[in-house]
Coordinates of C-alpha atoms and ligand atoms in Angstrom, one line a residue:
X25 CA 80.3 83.4 90.7
X26 CA 83.3 82.0 92.6
X27 CA 86.5 84.1 92.0
X28 CA 89.8 82.3 92.4
X29 CA 93.2 84.0 92.8
X30 CA 94.7 81.7 90.3
X31 CA 93.4 79.2 87.8
X32 CA 96.0 76.7 86.5
X33 CA 95.0 74.9 83.3
X34 CA 96.5 71.5 82.9
X35 CA 97.3 69.0 85.7
X36 CA 100.6 67.5 84.6
X37 CA 103.3 67.4 87.2
X38 CA 104.1 71.0 86.5
X39 CA 100.6 72.4 86.7
X40 CA 99.6 70.4 89.8
X41 CA 102.8 71.2 91.7
X42 CA 102.5 74.9 90.9
X43 CA 98.8 74.9 92.0
X44 CA 99.8 73.1 95.2
X45 CA 102.6 75.6 96.1
X46 CA 100.2 78.5 95.6
X47 CA 97.5 76.9 97.7
X48 CA 100.0 76.2 100.5
X49 CA 100.8 79.9 100.5
X50 CA 97.2 80.7 101.1
X51 CA 95.9 81.4 97.6
X52 CA 92.6 80.2 96.3
X53 CA 93.5 78.0 93.4
X54 CA 91.5 76.2 90.8
X55 CA 93.2 73.4 88.7
X56 CA 91.5 72.4 85.5
X57 CA 92.2 69.2 83.5
X58 CA 90.5 68.3 80.3
X59 CA 91.2 64.6 80.8
X60 CA 91.3 62.5 83.9
X61 CA 94.0 60.7 85.9
X62 CA 95.6 58.2 85.6
X63 CA 96.7 59.0 82.1
X64 CA 99.9 58.5 80.0
X65 CA 102.4 61.4 79.9
X66 CA 105.9 61.5 78.5
X67 CA 108.9 63.0 80.5
X68 CA 109.8 60.2 82.9
X69 CA 113.4 60.7 83.7
X70 CA 114.5 63.0 86.5
X71 CA 117.9 64.7 86.9
X72 CA 119.9 66.0 89.8
X73 CA 118.7 69.5 89.2
X74 CA 115.1 68.4 89.3
X75 CA 115.6 66.3 92.5
X76 CA 117.4 69.1 94.3
X77 CA 114.9 71.8 93.2
X78 CA 111.8 70.0 94.2
X79 CA 113.4 69.2 97.6
X80 CA 114.4 72.8 98.0
X81 CA 110.8 74.0 97.2
X82 CA 109.5 71.5 99.7
X83 CA 111.6 73.0 102.4
X84 CA 111.0 76.6 101.4
X85 CA 107.3 76.3 101.3
X86 CA 106.8 73.6 104.0
X87 CA 105.7 70.7 101.8
X88 CA 107.4 67.6 103.1
X89 CA 105.9 65.4 100.4
X90 CA 108.0 67.2 97.8
X91 CA 111.1 66.0 99.6
X92 CA 109.7 62.5 99.8
X93 CA 109.1 62.5 96.0
X94 CA 112.6 64.0 95.2
X95 CA 114.6 60.8 94.6
X96 CA 114.1 57.1 94.2
X97 CA 115.5 56.4 97.6
X98 CA 113.2 59.0 99.3
X99 CA 110.1 57.6 97.5
X100 CA 111.0 54.2 98.9
X101 CA 111.8 55.4 102.4
X102 CA 108.5 57.3 102.5
X103 CA 106.6 54.0 101.6
X104 CA 105.1 55.8 98.6
X105 CA 103.8 53.1 96.3
X106 CA 103.8 55.0 93.0
X107 CA 105.6 53.0 90.2
X108 CA 109.1 54.4 89.6
X109 CA 112.6 53.2 89.0
X110 CA 116.1 54.1 90.2
X111 CA 118.2 56.4 88.0
X112 CA 121.8 56.3 89.2
X113 CA 123.6 56.6 85.9
X114 CA 123.5 58.5 82.6
X115 CA 124.8 55.8 80.3
X116 CA 125.7 56.5 76.7
X117 CA 126.8 54.0 74.1
X118 CA 127.5 54.8 70.4
X119 CA 126.5 52.3 67.8
X120 CA 127.8 51.8 64.3
X121 CA 125.4 50.5 61.6
X122 CA 125.5 46.7 61.6
X123 CA 127.6 46.5 64.7
X124 CA 127.2 43.2 66.5
X125 CA 130.2 43.2 68.8
X126 CA 129.4 44.9 72.2
X127 CA 133.0 45.6 73.1
X128 CA 135.3 45.4 70.1
X129 CA 138.8 44.4 71.3
X130 CA 137.6 44.7 74.9
X131 CA 136.7 48.4 74.6
X132 CA 133.1 49.7 74.6
X133 CA 132.2 53.0 73.0
X134 CA 130.5 54.0 76.2
X135 CA 130.4 57.0 78.6
X136 CA 128.9 56.8 82.1
X137 CA 128.2 59.5 84.6
X138 CA 126.8 58.7 88.0
X139 CA 124.2 60.9 89.6
X140 CA 125.0 62.5 93.0
X141 CA 121.9 60.7 94.5
X142 CA 119.7 58.0 93.1
X143 CA 117.2 60.1 91.1
X144 CA 113.8 58.7 90.1
X145 CA 112.3 57.5 86.9
X146 CA 108.7 58.6 87.2
X147 CA 105.9 56.4 85.7
X148 CA 103.9 59.5 84.9
X149 CA 100.5 58.0 85.0
X150 CA 101.0 57.4 88.7
X151 CA 103.2 60.3 89.7
X152 CA 100.9 62.8 88.1
X153 CA 97.8 61.3 89.7
X154 CA 99.6 61.4 93.1
X155 CA 100.5 65.1 92.6
X156 CA 96.9 66.0 91.8
X157 CA 95.7 64.2 94.9
X158 CA 98.4 66.0 97.0
X159 CA 97.4 69.3 95.5
X160 CA 93.8 68.7 96.6
X161 CA 95.0 67.8 100.1
X162 CA 96.7 71.2 100.2
X163 CA 93.4 72.9 99.3
X164 CA 93.5 73.2 95.5
X165 CA 90.0 72.9 93.9
X166 CA 90.5 70.3 91.1
X167 CA 88.1 69.7 88.2
X168 CA 88.9 67.0 85.7
X169 CA 87.1 66.2 82.4
X170 CA 86.8 70.0 82.1
X171 CA 87.7 71.7 78.8
X172 CA 88.5 75.4 78.7
X173 CA 86.7 76.7 75.7
X174 CA 87.5 80.4 76.1
X175 CA 89.5 82.9 78.1
X176 CA 88.4 86.5 78.4
X177 CA 91.0 88.8 79.8
X178 CA 89.9 92.1 81.2
X179 CA 91.6 94.7 83.4
X180 CA 89.5 93.5 86.3
X181 CA 90.1 89.8 86.0
X182 CA 89.8 86.7 83.7
X183 CA 86.7 84.8 82.8
X184 CA 87.4 81.2 82.1
X185 CA 84.6 79.5 80.1
X186 CA 84.5 75.7 80.7
X187 CA 82.6 72.7 79.6
X188 CA 82.2 69.6 81.8
X189 CA 79.9 66.6 80.9
X190 CA 78.0 68.7 78.4
X191 CA 77.4 71.6 80.9
X192 CA 78.9 75.0 80.1
X193 CA 79.9 77.3 83.0
X194 CA 82.2 80.3 83.7
X195 CA 84.6 80.8 86.5
X196 CA 86.6 84.0 87.4
X197 CA 90.2 84.2 88.3
X198 CA 92.7 87.0 88.8
X199 CA 95.5 85.2 87.1
X200 CA 95.9 82.2 84.7
X201 CA 98.8 79.8 84.5
X202 CA 99.0 77.8 81.3
X203 CA 100.2 74.3 82.2
X204 CA 98.7 72.6 79.2
X205 CA 102.1 71.3 77.8
X206 CA 102.7 71.4 74.1
X207 CA 99.1 72.2 73.4
X208 CA 99.7 75.6 75.0
X209 CA 96.2 76.9 75.2
X210 CA 97.2 80.6 75.5
X211 CA 99.8 80.2 72.7
X212 CA 96.9 79.0 70.5
X213 CA 94.5 81.6 71.6
X214 CA 96.9 84.5 70.8
X215 CA 98.6 82.8 67.9
X216 CA 101.9 83.1 69.6
X217 CA 103.5 79.8 68.6
X218 CA 106.6 80.0 66.4
X219 CA 107.3 76.8 64.5
X220 CA 109.1 75.6 61.4
X221 CA 111.7 77.7 59.6
X222 CA 110.8 80.8 61.5
X223 CA 112.2 79.2 64.7
X224 CA 115.7 80.5 65.4
X225 CA 117.2 77.3 66.8
X226 CA 119.4 74.9 64.7
X227 CA 117.9 71.9 66.6
X228 CA 115.4 70.0 64.5
X229 CA 114.4 66.7 66.1
X230 CA 111.4 64.4 66.3
X231 CA 110.5 61.3 68.4
X232 CA 108.8 57.9 68.2
X233 CA 108.1 56.4 71.6
X234 CA 106.2 53.8 73.5
X235 CA 106.3 51.5 76.6
X236 CA 107.5 47.9 76.3
X237 CA 106.4 45.3 78.8
X238 CA 110.2 44.6 79.3
X239 CA 113.4 44.7 77.3
X240 CA 116.6 42.6 77.1
X241 CA 119.5 43.1 79.5
X242 CA 122.3 45.2 77.8
X243 CA 124.7 44.8 80.7
X244 CA 124.6 41.0 80.6
X245 CA 125.6 41.0 76.9
X246 CA 128.3 43.6 77.4
X247 CA 129.9 41.8 80.4
X248 CA 130.0 38.6 78.4
X249 CA 132.2 40.3 75.7
X250 CA 135.7 38.8 75.6
X251 CA 138.2 41.1 77.3
X252 CA 135.7 43.7 78.5
X253 CA 136.7 45.2 81.8
X254 CA 133.7 46.8 83.5
X255 CA 134.3 50.1 85.2
X256 CA 130.7 51.3 85.7
X257 CA 130.1 52.5 89.2
X258 CA 126.6 50.9 89.3
X259 CA 124.6 48.4 87.3
X260 CA 123.3 49.7 84.0
X261 CA 119.8 48.5 85.0
X262 CA 119.9 51.6 87.2
X263 CA 120.6 53.9 84.3
X264 CA 118.7 55.9 81.7
X265 CA 120.4 54.2 78.8
X266 CA 121.1 56.3 75.7
X267 CA 121.8 54.2 72.5
X268 CA 123.2 56.7 70.1
X269 CA 124.0 56.4 66.4
X270 CA 124.7 58.8 63.6
X271 CA 121.5 60.9 63.3
X272 CA 119.7 59.8 66.4
X273 CA 119.5 58.1 69.7
X274 CA 117.2 55.8 71.7
X275 CA 116.3 56.1 75.4
X276 CA 115.6 53.1 77.6
X277 CA 114.0 54.0 80.9
X278 CA 113.3 51.0 83.1
X279 CA 110.6 51.0 85.8
X280 CA 110.6 48.5 88.7
X281 CA 108.0 46.1 87.4
X282 CA 109.8 45.5 84.1
X283 CA 107.8 48.1 82.2
X284 CA 110.2 50.1 80.1
X285 CA 109.9 53.4 78.3
X286 CA 111.6 53.4 75.0
X287 CA 111.9 56.4 72.6
X288 CA 113.7 56.9 69.4
X289 CA 114.9 60.5 68.7
X290 CA 115.8 61.6 65.2
X291 CA 117.8 64.5 63.8
X292 CA 115.5 65.8 61.1
X293 CA 118.5 66.8 58.9
X294 CA 119.1 63.1 58.6
X295 CA 115.6 61.7 59.1
X296 CA 113.1 64.2 57.6
X297 CA 109.4 63.9 58.5
X298 CA 107.5 61.3 56.4
X299 CA 104.1 59.6 56.5
X300 CA 105.4 56.2 57.5
X301 CA 103.5 54.4 60.3
X302 CA 105.1 55.1 63.7
X303 CA 105.8 51.4 64.5
X304 CA 107.0 50.6 61.0
X305 CA 109.5 53.5 61.0
X306 CA 110.7 52.6 64.5
X307 CA 111.6 49.1 63.6
X308 CA 113.0 50.1 60.2
X309 CA 115.6 52.3 62.0
X310 CA 116.2 49.9 65.0
X311 CA 116.8 47.0 62.6
X312 CA 119.9 48.8 61.3
X313 CA 121.5 48.4 64.7
X314 CA 121.7 44.7 65.7
X315 CA 122.6 45.4 69.4
X316 CA 119.5 47.6 69.9
X317 CA 117.4 45.2 67.9
X318 CA 118.5 42.4 70.2
X319 CA 117.5 44.4 73.2
X320 CA 114.0 45.1 71.9
X321 CA 112.9 42.5 69.4
X322 CA 110.6 39.8 70.8
X323 CA 109.5 42.1 73.5
X324 CA 105.9 43.4 73.4
X325 CA 104.9 47.1 73.5
X326 CA 102.2 47.8 76.0
X327 CA 100.8 50.9 74.3
X328 CA 100.7 52.1 70.7
X329 CA 103.8 53.8 69.3
X330 CA 103.5 57.6 69.2
X331 CA 105.2 59.6 66.5
X332 CA 105.7 63.3 66.9
X333 CA 106.4 66.0 64.3
X334 CA 109.3 68.4 65.0
X335 CA 109.4 68.8 68.8
X336 CA 110.7 72.4 68.8
X337 CA 108.5 75.4 69.0
X338 CA 108.5 78.6 71.1
X339 CA 105.9 81.2 72.0
X340 CA 106.7 84.8 71.0
X341 CA 105.4 85.8 74.5
X342 CA 105.3 83.6 77.6
X343 CA 103.7 86.1 79.9
X344 CA 101.0 88.7 79.5
X345 CA 98.6 90.8 81.5
X346 CA 97.2 88.3 84.0
X347 CA 98.8 85.2 82.6
X348 CA 102.0 83.1 82.4
X349 CA 103.0 79.8 80.8
X350 CA 104.9 77.0 82.4
X351 CA 107.9 75.8 80.3
X352 CA 106.3 72.8 78.6
X353 CA 103.6 75.2 77.3
X354 CA 106.1 77.9 76.5
X355 CA 108.3 75.9 74.3
X356 CA 109.2 72.4 72.9
X357 CA 112.8 71.2 73.2
X358 CA 114.0 67.6 73.1
X359 CA 114.3 64.6 75.5
X360 CA 118.2 64.8 75.6
X361 CA 119.5 65.3 79.2
X362 CA 115.9 65.2 80.5
X363 CA 115.7 68.9 81.1
X364 CA 111.8 69.1 81.1
X365 CA 111.0 68.4 84.7
X366 CA 114.0 70.3 86.1
X367 CA 112.8 73.3 84.0
X368 CA 109.2 73.0 85.3
X369 CA 110.3 73.1 88.9
X370 CA 112.8 75.9 88.3
X371 CA 110.1 77.9 86.6
X372 CA 107.6 77.2 89.4
X373 CA 110.1 78.7 91.9
X374 CA 110.5 81.8 89.8
X375 CA 106.9 82.3 89.0
X376 CA 105.6 81.7 92.5
X377 CA 108.2 84.2 93.9
X378 CA 107.1 86.8 91.4
X379 CA 103.4 86.3 91.9
X380 CA 103.7 86.3 95.7
X381 CA 106.3 89.0 96.1
X382 CA 105.4 91.5 93.4
X383 CA 102.1 90.8 91.6
X384 CA 99.5 89.9 94.2
X385 CA 100.9 92.3 96.9
X386 CA 100.6 95.3 94.5
X387 CA 97.5 94.2 92.6
X388 CA 99.5 95.0 89.4
X389 CA 98.9 92.1 87.0
X390 CA 100.6 93.6 84.0
X391 CA 103.1 91.9 81.8
X392 CA 106.0 94.1 82.8
X393 CA 106.2 92.6 86.3
X394 CA 106.7 89.1 84.8
X395 CA 108.9 89.9 81.9
X396 CA 112.1 88.6 83.5
X397 CA 110.5 85.2 83.8
X398 CA 109.9 85.2 80.1
X399 CA 113.5 86.3 79.4
X400 CA 114.9 83.5 81.6
X401 CA 112.9 80.9 79.7
X402 CA 113.9 82.2 76.4
X403 CA 117.6 82.4 77.2
X404 CA 117.5 78.9 78.5
X405 CA 115.7 77.7 75.5
X406 CA 118.2 78.9 72.9
X407 CA 121.2 77.9 75.0
X408 CA 120.0 74.4 75.8
X409 CA 118.6 73.7 72.3
X410 CA 121.9 74.7 70.7
X411 CA 123.8 72.4 73.2
X412 CA 121.5 69.5 72.2
X413 CA 121.9 70.3 68.5
X414 CA 125.6 69.8 69.0
X415 CA 124.9 66.5 70.7
X416 CA 123.1 65.1 67.7
X417 CA 125.9 66.3 65.4
X418 CA 128.6 64.7 67.7
X419 CA 127.3 61.2 67.4
X420 CA 129.2 60.7 64.1
X421 CA 132.6 60.5 66.0
X422 CA 132.7 58.7 69.3
X423 CA 135.8 60.6 70.3
X424 CA 134.0 63.9 69.8
X425 CA 130.9 62.8 71.6
X426 CA 132.7 61.4 74.6
X427 CA 134.1 64.9 75.3
X428 CA 131.3 67.1 74.1
X429 CA 128.6 65.2 76.1
X430 CA 130.2 66.5 79.3
X431 CA 129.2 70.1 78.5
X432 CA 125.6 69.3 79.7
X433 CA 126.9 68.0 83.0
X434 CA 129.4 70.9 83.5
X435 CA 126.6 73.4 82.8
X436 CA 124.2 71.6 85.3
X437 CA 126.9 71.1 88.0
X438 CA 128.2 74.6 87.8
X439 CA 124.7 76.0 88.1
X440 CA 124.2 73.8 91.3
X441 CA 127.7 74.6 92.7
X442 CA 127.1 78.3 92.3
X443 CA 123.9 78.1 94.4
X444 CA 121.4 78.0 91.6
X445 CA 119.0 75.6 93.4
X446 CA 118.3 78.2 96.1
X447 CA 117.7 81.1 93.5
X448 CA 114.3 81.9 92.2
X449 CA 114.1 84.7 89.6
X450 CA 117.7 85.5 89.0
X451 CA 119.1 85.8 85.5
X452 CA 122.6 84.7 86.5
X453 CA 121.4 81.3 87.6
X454 CA 119.8 79.5 84.7
X455 CA 119.5 76.0 83.4
X456 CA 122.8 74.4 82.2
X457 CA 124.6 77.7 83.1
X458 CA 122.7 79.7 80.5
X459 CA 123.1 82.7 82.8
X460 CA 126.9 82.5 83.0
X461 CA 128.6 84.5 80.2
X462 CA 132.0 82.8 80.9
X463 CA 130.5 79.4 80.5
X464 CA 128.6 80.4 77.3
X465 CA 131.7 81.8 75.7
X466 CA 133.6 78.5 76.3
X467 CA 130.6 76.4 75.3
X468 CA 130.3 78.3 72.0
X469 CA 133.9 77.7 71.1
X470 CA 133.5 73.9 71.6
X471 CA 130.1 73.9 69.8
X472 CA 131.6 75.5 66.7
X473 CA 134.3 72.8 66.6
X474 CA 131.7 70.0 67.0
X475 CA 129.7 71.3 64.1
X476 CA 132.8 71.5 62.0
X477 CA 133.8 67.9 62.9
X478 CA 130.3 66.6 62.0
X479 CA 130.9 67.2 58.3
X480 CA 134.4 65.5 58.4
X481 CA 135.0 61.9 57.6
X482 CA 137.6 61.6 60.4
X483 CA 138.8 63.9 63.2
X484 CA 142.6 64.0 63.8
X485 CA 143.9 62.8 67.1
X486 CA 145.4 66.2 67.7
X487 CA 141.9 67.8 67.6
X488 CA 140.6 65.2 70.1
X489 CA 143.5 66.0 72.4
X490 CA 142.8 69.7 72.1
X491 CA 139.1 69.0 72.9
X492 CA 140.2 67.0 76.0
X493 CA 142.6 69.7 77.1
X494 CA 140.0 72.5 76.6
X495 CA 137.6 70.7 78.9
X496 CA 140.2 69.8 81.5
X497 CA 142.2 73.0 81.6
X498 CA 140.3 75.9 80.0
X499 CA 137.0 74.9 81.6
X500 CA 138.5 73.8 84.9
X501 CA 136.2 76.0 86.9
X502 CA 133.2 74.1 85.5
X503 CA 134.7 70.7 85.6
X504 CA 134.1 69.0 88.9
X505 CA 134.8 65.4 88.0
X506 CA 137.9 65.2 85.8
X507 CA 135.8 65.1 82.7
X508 CA 138.1 64.6 79.7
X509 CA 140.9 63.0 81.7
X510 CA 141.9 59.8 79.9
X511 CA 142.6 58.1 83.2
X512 CA 138.9 58.1 83.9
X513 CA 138.1 56.0 80.8
X514 CA 134.9 58.0 80.3
X515 CA 133.5 56.6 83.6
X516 CA 132.7 59.2 86.2
X517 CA 131.5 58.0 89.6
X518 CA 129.8 60.5 91.9
X519 CA 131.9 63.0 93.8
X520 CA 131.0 65.1 96.8
X521 CA 129.9 68.6 95.6
X522 CA 129.1 71.7 97.5
X523 CA 125.4 71.8 96.4
Ligands
FAD17 C1 109.7 63.0 73.6 C2 109.8 63.8 74.9 C3 110.6 63.2 75.9 C4 110.8 63.8 77.1 N1 111.5 63.3 78.1 C5 111.7 63.9 79.3 C6 112.5 63.3 80.3 O1 113.0 62.2 80.2 N2 112.6 64.0 81.5 C7 112.0 65.2 81.6 O2 112.2 65.8 82.7 N3 111.3 65.8 80.7 C8 111.1 65.2 79.5 N4 110.3 65.7 78.6 C9 109.6 67.0 78.9 C10 108.3 66.7 79.7 O3 107.4 65.9 79.0 C11 107.7 67.9 80.2 O4 108.6 68.9 80.6 C12 106.7 67.6 81.4 O5 105.8 66.7 81.0 C13 106.1 68.9 81.9 O6 105.0 68.7 82.5 P1 103.7 69.6 82.5 O7 102.9 69.3 83.6 O8 104.1 71.1 82.3 O9 102.9 69.3 81.1 P2 102.2 67.9 80.7 O10 102.8 66.7 81.4 O11 102.3 67.9 79.2 O12 100.7 68.0 81.1 C14 99.8 68.9 80.5 C15 98.4 68.6 81.0 O13 97.5 69.6 80.5 C16 96.3 68.9 80.1 N5 95.7 69.8 79.1 C17 96.1 70.0 77.8 N6 95.3 70.9 77.2 C18 94.3 71.3 78.1 C19 93.2 72.1 78.1 N7 92.9 72.8 77.0 N8 92.4 72.2 79.2 C20 92.7 71.5 80.4 N9 93.8 70.7 80.4 C21 94.6 70.5 79.3 C22 96.8 67.6 79.5 O14 95.7 66.7 79.5 C23 97.9 67.2 80.5 O15 97.4 66.5 81.6 C24 110.1 65.1 77.3 C25 109.3 65.7 76.3 C26 109.2 65.0 75.1 C27 108.4 65.6 74.1

């Protein structure tokens, strides 16, 4: 029986990229996928951390195609024909129920932050298929339409029992990487998943999403508003648009051919789970917000609406003797700030370093050698989910949101400025500065305020001023773009940074 060094289960971008890196480093890698490509996957919007991390991994391991995939501009320069889109802005707009005026009195309730480079919107059916092919070019043995029915862990290795086209067979591997996303095959096998009230994060959100063939042009309507002065550093068609309202938000992610990903995200304190049909509930909520309705109604969806339950879960353990989970299998978070792909590539960096520097060279496959990896993911999970919880609660008051939303950028930019992209397994360089005690202390102070404001009818101007001062002066060392400075009008063009 063929014995692999590593079997990766699940060929999403995370699983395939991880398999590819290990194969490039000379390991014998098997990649198992129960479906086949091309197939739909959610998680389409990249971020600066993702772009820089994949590029860094490309350089570190000698995989030029990672660099070519790292931003929209690089994809185009390389002549790669996968469907994608440019992401040059994070754009946020806060809607009131029934609001029809795009810019009341010439002012739009909008925040824009420009990305350092033009990141990519990945149409995952094509990017994931591309990554699988690339992995095969680098020597990964790939088997699709293959279900893993059983994993037998022993001190000498792992037996993976598979079924393909009605035929059952076993393969042997020394190590298993669970890249199966929220299905989390190892979490299920060992009953490790924590969900529901047992979960120690305040974030409770769910999602309803689909693809539209195209959507209306937000910018056109906004620019036509009387008295509106546009200060955006780039067209909003090159943005991930976030249409926020009390209790939720909706993403609009455009691809180049007009196809557009649209997803409604709901705070379950405000919108508890129910048994309404996905499409019916989507329109019921969207219809309360005329500007969003105008963008979407009359446009056709190109796939059925998908409605999730609560997105958050975490596994009690994320590594074990002879196995580890990639982040999307280890926990469920939320779409806000598009942390998923960044996390996947950060985790690949950590895991590959641990496997190639500690585990394989010593032949010691025990959990204790990997436990820092688990600790890093857990710390990031609780930090980022708390930050996102604050975001949902901040939507009630635009003046609160337009300051608090910068915490995500400050966490990400500080991580990059302090050299996080180059670091593998290092507990002081974690996503959104989860490894920086100074940042966390300051973040917690603001978070507590935001939660307090969320139950108040109005927030005094003195409190908003204090929020702005805190971000500008107390958090100066994390603030690279004059966030909170009234002179910026909540529009932040890219600046040169040392990362
Ligand atoms: C609503 C929502 C919105 C999101 N938006 C963003 C975003 O904008 N940006 C971002 O960066 N991230 C986002 N994410 C997170 C993102 O989806 C994941 O981080 C990303 O897809 C991780 O990829 P992956 O390869 O680890 O897993 P996946 O893409 O989930 O791939 C898992 C693969 O495993 C296969 N598989 C499953 N079970 C088995 C099995 N038993 N045997 C074999 N194969 C199996 C599946 O068929 C699939 O191909 C979002 C997540 C959600 C839920």
